């Protein structure tokens, strides 16, 4: 047997499984090969080099994991050919776990494991061995490396990365539809035996789902699984090693599977007919009610679109889909009238908006319902025959003339009588009235287009049985013009004629205005009221006229102003005319006709003296007069000085008698006997406030009779003081108010007017003229609206 054959057999033996306690002895084999390969080799020194033969060798040992014995587990034995058994050699072990996990008998070369080894922690260990001479400590064999490989046992069960899986699959899926894949792992050695070979099986979830044993893919197992019947499923999957054989280890996981929705259910109305009611007064856009079709699907698969497809109310009602509630809201499209139609019928359809073609076979995904709508009667306000009225009337119509009639009716089936009235806020002057029964509007005051051309009234119609239900309508009254105003001058004319004017000279152009407004436009005619020798009027036939002179030369000395009556008439029917008077002044003019002066006094002044010079002379005269007056007043003031010169000078005090008392009949206020008895005057007492220049003896005046009137007495005393030379000019002023006898009109106060019994008659206010018409209506007028019903 060759060396190659021996080595091959040795390798095959090493890879075969052996018992844990099998001893592995590597001995030196006889060297059957030549000492050298390919002959002899020469070194650098020319000597022949021979290959050194190894004395001992090994490759690897095998060790079973999870050893449970009480003694150290025997791994193998190292032996060198140089070992004679006399203990002269010593075996040394180094590398992974040497000295701790693995120990060697240095005499025999036996290797033992000191504790239980887990392959999942470390699958193999690499160590180095050497044999040395115990005495010289020199190696007898080169250091050699070997491997201790740990043999696996099935000590780990399969595990899933997640305890609970979540998956979903569409409902109604075909059998075999993949749902989810679960994968378990095993820590055992997959290359040794079946310890890591995993097989999957389903423990819970049959017959709805199945699992592929080798891949762990979960698939549907039943056809047509309906989410509406059951939505959630719980599946338990088991993973077992050893290929699923008896004695293998296993692990489980839970998979929660949800059936997702598909549109496999059409919408359905819970009933075939529905009845709704709505008042006829509901405005357009009012929601009447709703319809809803149920759909067992969810999300977009349950979305429904509603529409009206038939019926006699398709033009009266609309339907709107409410997205959040999936309802169809029926609304009013046009105004309703109970008296016209009381019942409508609609056919409403509900259809899915997202249809899955795979489920067309389940039937049409739509449904219909009949909706009956009853219109309820409501007490409606009156309705006018028009939305507004326009009446035209001439301004010269007589009072009480009917200008037009408004008409209204009760739209309810049980018609109620209507009562009409005017909104007085639109006719504050009470020019119009209305017959409450028939709606005829008539005048109650004269009309004047020149004051107001339009009147905007508001007529109110109310049911007699239900006055709170009212309706208003605007009434526009246009006042038509009547030629009732005469034309007049357009402006005030300041006309003059020059003294040097010639015959036929134009001195003024006049025009006229008229408050009337005839359809054909205004046309005025101008003429003189009488033949005038000085001036004439020439009509321009364009509503203007020219004033011309009829003679040469005018004189301010003779006549300074001329009055020229001009007659202005219109051409409407009836013709109206008026006379306007022009005031024409005679003025001095230059050669070009420009006015210089029109006053006659200017002729007396010297020629060439201007108006400015005259004003200056007048101002100088006024200043001189003021200076003279001031000088005289100062001189007189210095001549008479008062005796008392102090800040509290009482010379200028004014005695005020402001106690009116009770009139002449009141004798308690003050005693006027002294005034009626002149003999009681103390005529010997002098004034104490000033020192008279000369002491004059007061003159005795004859006494007045006892019945002398007070006024005569006061006048007599006043005359005496005026002629008294000793009386200073600054004497105090005494005022004696003489009231006189009682008034024959008695008291004019309104304080006692409320004490009169009964209503007062204010009809006399109507006789005071048009300015008191409003006051007469407030106190003397009654109801303006006449009830003729």
PDB file of C-alpha atoms in Angstrom, residues 363-560:
ATOM      1  CA  UNK A 363     -76.008  41.745 -10.097  1.00  0.00           C
ATOM      2  CA  UNK A 364     -76.472  45.444 -10.934  1.00  0.00           C
ATOM      3  CA  UNK A 365     -74.763  47.661  -8.397  1.00  0.00           C
ATOM      4  CA  UNK A 366     -77.709  50.084  -8.165  1.00  0.00           C
ATOM      5  CA  UNK A 367     -81.157  50.310  -6.613  1.00  0.00           C
ATOM      6  CA  UNK A 368     -84.225  52.604  -6.829  1.00  0.00           C
ATOM      7  CA  UNK A 369     -86.818  54.016  -4.433  1.00  0.00           C
ATOM      8  CA  UNK A 370     -90.103  55.886  -4.920  1.00  0.00           C
ATOM      9  CA  UNK A 371     -90.280  59.222  -3.033  1.00  0.00           C
ATOM     10  CA  UNK A 372     -93.687  60.849  -2.552  1.00  0.00           C
ATOM     11  CA  UNK A 373     -93.672  64.522  -1.490  1.00  0.00           C
ATOM     12  CA  UNK A 374     -96.811  66.127  -0.073  1.00  0.00           C
ATOM     13  CA  UNK A 375     -97.116  69.938  -0.147  1.00  0.00           C
ATOM     14  CA  UNK A 376     -98.803  71.319   2.976  1.00  0.00           C
ATOM     15  CA  UNK A 377    -101.017  74.382   2.908  1.00  0.00           C
ATOM     16  CA  UNK A 378     -99.767  77.570   4.607  1.00  0.00           C
ATOM     17  CA  UNK A 379    -101.720  80.759   5.228  1.00  0.00           C
ATOM     18  CA  UNK A 380    -100.021  82.939   2.643  1.00  0.00           C
ATOM     19  CA  UNK A 381    -100.124  86.731   2.556  1.00  0.00           C
ATOM     20  CA  UNK A 382    -102.053  88.509  -0.211  1.00  0.00           C
ATOM     21  CA  UNK A 383    -100.554  88.595  -3.668  1.00  0.00           C
ATOM     22  CA  UNK A 384    -100.749  91.729  -5.839  1.00  0.00           C
ATOM     23  CA  UNK A 385    -101.599  91.440  -9.492  1.00  0.00           C
ATOM     24  CA  UNK A 386     -98.348  93.262 -10.364  1.00  0.00           C
ATOM     25  CA  UNK A 387     -94.947  93.591  -8.803  1.00  0.00           C
ATOM     26  CA  UNK A 388     -95.275  97.406  -9.048  1.00  0.00           C
ATOM     27  CA  UNK A 389     -97.738 100.013 -10.299  1.00  0.00           C
ATOM     28  CA  UNK A 390     -97.219 103.212 -12.316  1.00  0.00           C
ATOM     29  CA  UNK A 391     -99.964 105.843 -12.461  1.00  0.00           C
ATOM     30  CA  UNK A 392     -99.824 109.135 -14.399  1.00  0.00           C
ATOM     31  CA  UNK A 393    -102.042 112.052 -13.472  1.00  0.00           C
ATOM     32  CA  UNK A 394    -102.226 115.728 -14.440  1.00  0.00           C
ATOM     33  CA  UNK A 395    -101.437 118.234 -11.776  1.00  0.00           C
ATOM     34  CA  UNK A 396    -104.714 120.153 -12.226  1.00  0.00           C
ATOM     35  CA  UNK A 397    -107.105 117.307 -11.304  1.00  0.00           C
ATOM     36  CA  UNK A 398    -109.737 117.949  -8.700  1.00  0.00           C
ATOM     37  CA  UNK A 399    -109.483 116.696  -5.136  1.00  0.00           C
ATOM     38  CA  UNK A 400    -110.854 113.203  -4.657  1.00  0.00           C
ATOM     39  CA  UNK A 401    -110.063 112.087  -8.213  1.00  0.00           C
ATOM     40  CA  UNK A 402    -109.099 108.400  -8.449  1.00  0.00           C
ATOM     41  CA  UNK A 403    -105.674 108.122 -10.053  1.00  0.00           C
ATOM     42  CA  UNK A 404    -105.503 104.319 -10.179  1.00  0.00           C
ATOM     43  CA  UNK A 405    -106.406 101.039  -8.477  1.00  0.00           C
ATOM     44  CA  UNK A 406    -104.227  98.268  -7.076  1.00  0.00           C
ATOM     45  CA  UNK A 407    -105.513  94.702  -6.935  1.00  0.00           C
ATOM     46  CA  UNK A 408    -104.546  91.839  -4.630  1.00  0.00           C
ATOM     47  CA  UNK A 409    -105.963  88.425  -3.821  1.00  0.00           C
ATOM     48  CA  UNK A 410    -105.599  85.766  -1.141  1.00  0.00           C
ATOM     49  CA  UNK A 411    -103.748  82.820  -2.757  1.00  0.00           C
ATOM     50  CA  UNK A 412    -105.062  80.350  -0.166  1.00  0.00           C
ATOM     51  CA  UNK A 413    -107.830  77.965  -1.085  1.00  0.00           C
ATOM     52  CA  UNK A 414    -110.098  79.553   1.522  1.00  0.00           C
ATOM     53  CA  UNK A 415    -109.957  83.051   0.089  1.00  0.00           C
ATOM     54  CA  UNK A 416    -110.138  85.849   2.652  1.00  0.00           C
ATOM     55  CA  UNK A 417    -111.177  89.492   2.005  1.00  0.00           C
ATOM     56  CA  UNK A 418    -108.342  91.973   1.564  1.00  0.00           C
ATOM     57  CA  UNK A 419    -107.945  95.374   3.200  1.00  0.00           C
ATOM     58  CA  UNK A 420    -105.702  98.041   1.623  1.00  0.00           C
ATOM     59  CA  UNK A 421    -103.849 100.903   3.296  1.00  0.00           C
ATOM     60  CA  UNK A 422    -101.120 103.426   2.544  1.00  0.00           C
ATOM     61  CA  UNK A 423     -97.799 103.441   4.338  1.00  0.00           C
ATOM     62  CA  UNK A 424     -97.800 107.012   5.665  1.00  0.00           C
ATOM     63  CA  UNK A 425     -94.018 107.026   5.860  1.00  0.00           C
ATOM     64  CA  UNK A 426     -94.089 107.190   2.061  1.00  0.00           C
ATOM     65  CA  UNK A 427     -96.718 109.990   2.031  1.00  0.00           C
ATOM     66  CA  UNK A 428     -95.886 112.289   4.929  1.00  0.00           C
ATOM     67  CA  UNK A 429     -97.841 115.197   3.423  1.00  0.00           C
ATOM     68  CA  UNK A 430    -100.978 113.008   3.111  1.00  0.00           C
ATOM     69  CA  UNK A 431    -101.496 113.994  -0.495  1.00  0.00           C
ATOM     70  CA  UNK A 432    -103.124 110.642  -1.349  1.00  0.00           C
ATOM     71  CA  UNK A 433    -105.634 108.276   0.218  1.00  0.00           C
ATOM     72  CA  UNK A 434    -106.786 104.765  -0.639  1.00  0.00           C
ATOM     73  CA  UNK A 435    -110.127 103.032  -0.382  1.00  0.00           C
ATOM     74  CA  UNK A 436    -109.485 100.138   1.960  1.00  0.00           C
ATOM     75  CA  UNK A 437    -112.002  97.879   0.237  1.00  0.00           C
ATOM     76  CA  UNK A 438    -111.219  98.166  -3.466  1.00  0.00           C
ATOM     77  CA  UNK A 439    -107.652  99.599  -3.506  1.00  0.00           C
ATOM     78  CA  UNK A 440    -108.540 102.794  -5.390  1.00  0.00           C
ATOM     79  CA  UNK A 441    -106.020 105.591  -4.795  1.00  0.00           C
ATOM     80  CA  UNK A 442    -107.367 109.151  -4.915  1.00  0.00           C
ATOM     81  CA  UNK A 443    -106.028 112.635  -4.166  1.00  0.00           C
ATOM     82  CA  UNK A 444    -106.724 114.425  -0.921  1.00  0.00           C
ATOM     83  CA  UNK A 445    -104.632 117.547  -1.603  1.00  0.00           C
ATOM     84  CA  UNK A 446    -103.820 119.561  -4.737  1.00  0.00           C
ATOM     85  CA  UNK A 447    -100.950 118.337  -6.869  1.00  0.00           C
ATOM     86  CA  UNK A 448     -98.150 120.559  -8.102  1.00  0.00           C
ATOM     87  CA  UNK A 449     -95.642 119.146 -10.562  1.00  0.00           C
ATOM     88  CA  UNK A 450     -93.325 122.072  -9.984  1.00  0.00           C
ATOM     89  CA  UNK A 451     -92.996 121.034  -6.294  1.00  0.00           C
ATOM     90  CA  UNK A 452     -92.765 117.269  -6.782  1.00  0.00           C
ATOM     91  CA  UNK A 453     -92.866 115.483 -10.100  1.00  0.00           C
ATOM     92  CA  UNK A 454     -92.872 111.942  -8.645  1.00  0.00           C
ATOM     93  CA  UNK A 455     -94.523 110.375  -5.621  1.00  0.00           C
ATOM     94  CA  UNK A 456     -93.314 106.941  -4.489  1.00  0.00           C
ATOM     95  CA  UNK A 457     -96.001 105.286  -2.409  1.00  0.00           C
ATOM     96  CA  UNK A 458     -96.159 101.912  -0.667  1.00  0.00           C
ATOM     97  CA  UNK A 459     -99.516 100.145  -0.506  1.00  0.00           C
ATOM     98  CA  UNK A 460    -100.097  97.482   2.147  1.00  0.00           C
ATOM     99  CA  UNK A 461    -102.515  94.596   1.610  1.00  0.00           C
ATOM    100  CA  UNK A 462    -103.588  92.492   4.600  1.00  0.00           C
ATOM    101  CA  UNK A 463    -106.145  89.750   5.138  1.00  0.00           C
ATOM    102  CA  UNK A 464    -109.042  90.867   7.268  1.00  0.00           C
ATOM    103  CA  UNK A 465    -109.027  87.517   9.083  1.00  0.00           C
ATOM    104  CA  UNK A 466    -105.257  87.617   9.624  1.00  0.00           C
ATOM    105  CA  UNK A 467    -104.046  91.243   9.701  1.00  0.00           C
ATOM    106  CA  UNK A 468    -100.508  90.224  10.595  1.00  0.00           C
ATOM    107  CA  UNK A 469    -100.002  88.645   7.167  1.00  0.00           C
ATOM    108  CA  UNK A 470     -99.266  91.637   4.948  1.00  0.00           C
ATOM    109  CA  UNK A 471     -97.755  92.302   1.555  1.00  0.00           C
ATOM    110  CA  UNK A 472     -96.378  95.549   0.168  1.00  0.00           C
ATOM    111  CA  UNK A 473     -96.224  96.815  -3.373  1.00  0.00           C
ATOM    112  CA  UNK A 474     -94.554 100.012  -4.670  1.00  0.00           C
ATOM    113  CA  UNK A 475     -96.802 102.525  -6.455  1.00  0.00           C
ATOM    114  CA  UNK A 476     -95.136 105.223  -8.550  1.00  0.00           C
ATOM    115  CA  UNK A 477     -97.264 108.307  -9.282  1.00  0.00           C
ATOM    116  CA  UNK A 478     -96.006 110.599 -12.036  1.00  0.00           C
ATOM    117  CA  UNK A 479     -97.443 114.128 -12.094  1.00  0.00           C
ATOM    118  CA  UNK A 480     -98.026 115.340 -15.656  1.00  0.00           C
ATOM    119  CA  UNK A 481     -97.432 118.962 -16.444  1.00  0.00           C
ATOM    120  CA  UNK A 482    -100.210 121.534 -16.999  1.00  0.00           C
ATOM    121  CA  UNK A 483     -99.457 125.028 -18.219  1.00  0.00           C
ATOM    122  CA  UNK A 484    -100.264 126.789 -14.948  1.00  0.00           C
ATOM    123  CA  UNK A 485     -97.171 128.996 -14.579  1.00  0.00           C
ATOM    124  CA  UNK A 486     -96.482 132.194 -16.460  1.00  0.00           C
ATOM    125  CA  UNK A 487     -93.006 132.874 -17.838  1.00  0.00           C
ATOM    126  CA  UNK A 488     -90.786 135.362 -16.038  1.00  0.00           C
ATOM    127  CA  UNK A 489     -87.482 137.127 -16.565  1.00  0.00           C
ATOM    128  CA  UNK A 490     -84.612 134.651 -16.338  1.00  0.00           C
ATOM    129  CA  UNK A 491     -82.489 137.041 -14.200  1.00  0.00           C
ATOM    130  CA  UNK A 492     -82.670 140.509 -12.726  1.00  0.00           C
ATOM    131  CA  UNK A 493     -81.534 142.974 -15.373  1.00  0.00           C
ATOM    132  CA  UNK A 494     -79.546 146.105 -14.480  1.00  0.00           C
ATOM    133  CA  UNK A 495     -80.214 148.142 -17.616  1.00  0.00           C
ATOM    134  CA  UNK A 496     -78.957 151.641 -18.505  1.00  0.00           C
ATOM    135  CA  UNK A 497     -79.150 153.951 -21.497  1.00  0.00           C
ATOM    136  CA  UNK A 498     -76.536 156.527 -22.414  1.00  0.00           C
ATOM    137  CA  UNK A 499     -77.441 160.167 -22.632  1.00  0.00           C
ATOM    138  CA  UNK A 500     -75.938 160.289 -26.064  1.00  0.00           C
ATOM    139  CA  UNK A 501     -77.824 157.175 -27.280  1.00  0.00           C
ATOM    140  CA  UNK A 502     -79.237 157.190 -30.790  1.00  0.00           C
ATOM    141  CA  UNK A 503     -82.550 155.780 -31.989  1.00  0.00           C
ATOM    142  CA  UNK A 504     -82.521 152.001 -32.623  1.00  0.00           C
ATOM    143  CA  UNK A 505     -79.600 151.371 -30.301  1.00  0.00           C
ATOM    144  CA  UNK A 506     -79.569 148.002 -28.380  1.00  0.00           C
ATOM    145  CA  UNK A 507     -79.446 148.559 -24.654  1.00  0.00           C
ATOM    146  CA  UNK A 508     -80.438 145.095 -23.268  1.00  0.00           C
ATOM    147  CA  UNK A 509     -81.104 141.491 -24.366  1.00  0.00           C
ATOM    148  CA  UNK A 510     -83.647 139.694 -22.197  1.00  0.00           C
ATOM    149  CA  UNK A 511     -84.725 136.059 -21.818  1.00  0.00           C
ATOM    150  CA  UNK A 512     -87.369 134.208 -19.802  1.00  0.00           C
ATOM    151  CA  UNK A 513     -87.897 130.990 -17.863  1.00  0.00           C
ATOM    152  CA  UNK A 514     -91.009 128.956 -17.089  1.00  0.00           C
ATOM    153  CA  UNK A 515     -91.513 126.330 -14.378  1.00  0.00           C
ATOM    154  CA  UNK A 516     -93.707 124.344 -16.761  1.00  0.00           C
ATOM    155  CA  UNK A 517     -92.245 121.742 -19.051  1.00  0.00           C
ATOM    156  CA  UNK A 518     -94.368 121.303 -22.214  1.00  0.00           C
ATOM    157  CA  UNK A 519     -93.754 118.325 -24.447  1.00  0.00           C
ATOM    158  CA  UNK A 520     -92.867 120.468 -27.450  1.00  0.00           C
ATOM    159  CA  UNK A 521     -90.468 122.647 -25.498  1.00  0.00           C
ATOM    160  CA  UNK A 522     -90.769 126.246 -24.346  1.00  0.00           C
ATOM    161  CA  UNK A 523     -91.697 129.076 -26.722  1.00  0.00           C
ATOM    162  CA  UNK A 524     -91.907 132.635 -25.377  1.00  0.00           C
ATOM    163  CA  UNK A 525     -93.259 135.829 -26.929  1.00  0.00           C
ATOM    164  CA  UNK A 526     -92.144 139.305 -25.821  1.00  0.00           C
ATOM    165  CA  UNK A 527     -94.082 142.578 -26.244  1.00  0.00           C
ATOM    166  CA  UNK A 528     -94.674 145.937 -24.545  1.00  0.00           C
ATOM    167  CA  UNK A 529     -97.669 146.410 -22.315  1.00  0.00           C
ATOM    168  CA  UNK A 530     -98.290 149.784 -24.024  1.00  0.00           C
ATOM    169  CA  UNK A 531     -96.686 151.856 -26.753  1.00  0.00           C
ATOM    170  CA  UNK A 532     -93.627 153.583 -25.322  1.00  0.00           C
ATOM    171  CA  UNK A 533     -92.150 156.623 -27.069  1.00  0.00           C
ATOM    172  CA  UNK A 534     -88.676 155.999 -25.681  1.00  0.00           C
ATOM    173  CA  UNK A 535     -88.097 152.243 -26.033  1.00  0.00           C
ATOM    174  CA  UNK A 536     -89.366 149.263 -27.986  1.00  0.00           C
ATOM    175  CA  UNK A 537     -89.054 145.417 -27.787  1.00  0.00           C
ATOM    176  CA  UNK A 538     -87.953 143.300 -30.712  1.00  0.00           C
ATOM    177  CA  UNK A 539     -88.642 139.519 -30.357  1.00  0.00           C
ATOM    178  CA  UNK A 540     -85.739 137.378 -31.608  1.00  0.00           C
ATOM    179  CA  UNK A 541     -88.028 134.307 -31.877  1.00  0.00           C
ATOM    180  CA  UNK A 542     -85.494 132.216 -29.965  1.00  0.00           C
ATOM    181  CA  UNK A 543     -86.933 132.858 -26.496  1.00  0.00           C
ATOM    182  CA  UNK A 544     -84.955 136.098 -26.270  1.00  0.00           C
ATOM    183  CA  UNK A 545     -85.778 139.733 -27.116  1.00  0.00           C
ATOM    184  CA  UNK A 546     -83.879 143.001 -27.602  1.00  0.00           C
ATOM    185  CA  UNK A 547     -84.667 146.314 -25.944  1.00  0.00           C
ATOM    186  CA  UNK A 548     -84.023 149.185 -28.414  1.00  0.00           C
ATOM    187  CA  UNK A 549     -84.194 152.977 -28.099  1.00  0.00           C
ATOM    188  CA  UNK A 550     -86.778 154.870 -30.151  1.00  0.00           C
ATOM    189  CA  UNK A 551     -85.282 158.369 -30.014  1.00  0.00           C
ATOM    190  CA  UNK A 552     -81.996 160.201 -29.758  1.00  0.00           C
ATOM    191  CA  UNK A 553     -80.606 161.630 -26.528  1.00  0.00           C
ATOM    192  CA  UNK A 554     -81.651 161.258 -22.894  1.00  0.00           C
ATOM    193  CA  UNK A 555     -81.074 163.677 -20.000  1.00  0.00           C
ATOM    194  CA  UNK A 556     -80.506 162.811 -16.356  1.00  0.00           C
ATOM    195  CA  UNK A 557     -81.678 166.297 -15.399  1.00  0.00           C
ATOM    196  CA  UNK A 558     -85.091 165.607 -16.789  1.00  0.00           C
ATOM    197  CA  UNK A 559     -85.593 161.869 -16.039  1.00  0.00           C
ATOM    198  CA  UNK A 560     -82.958 159.688 -14.413  1.00  0.00           C
TER     199      UNK A 560
END
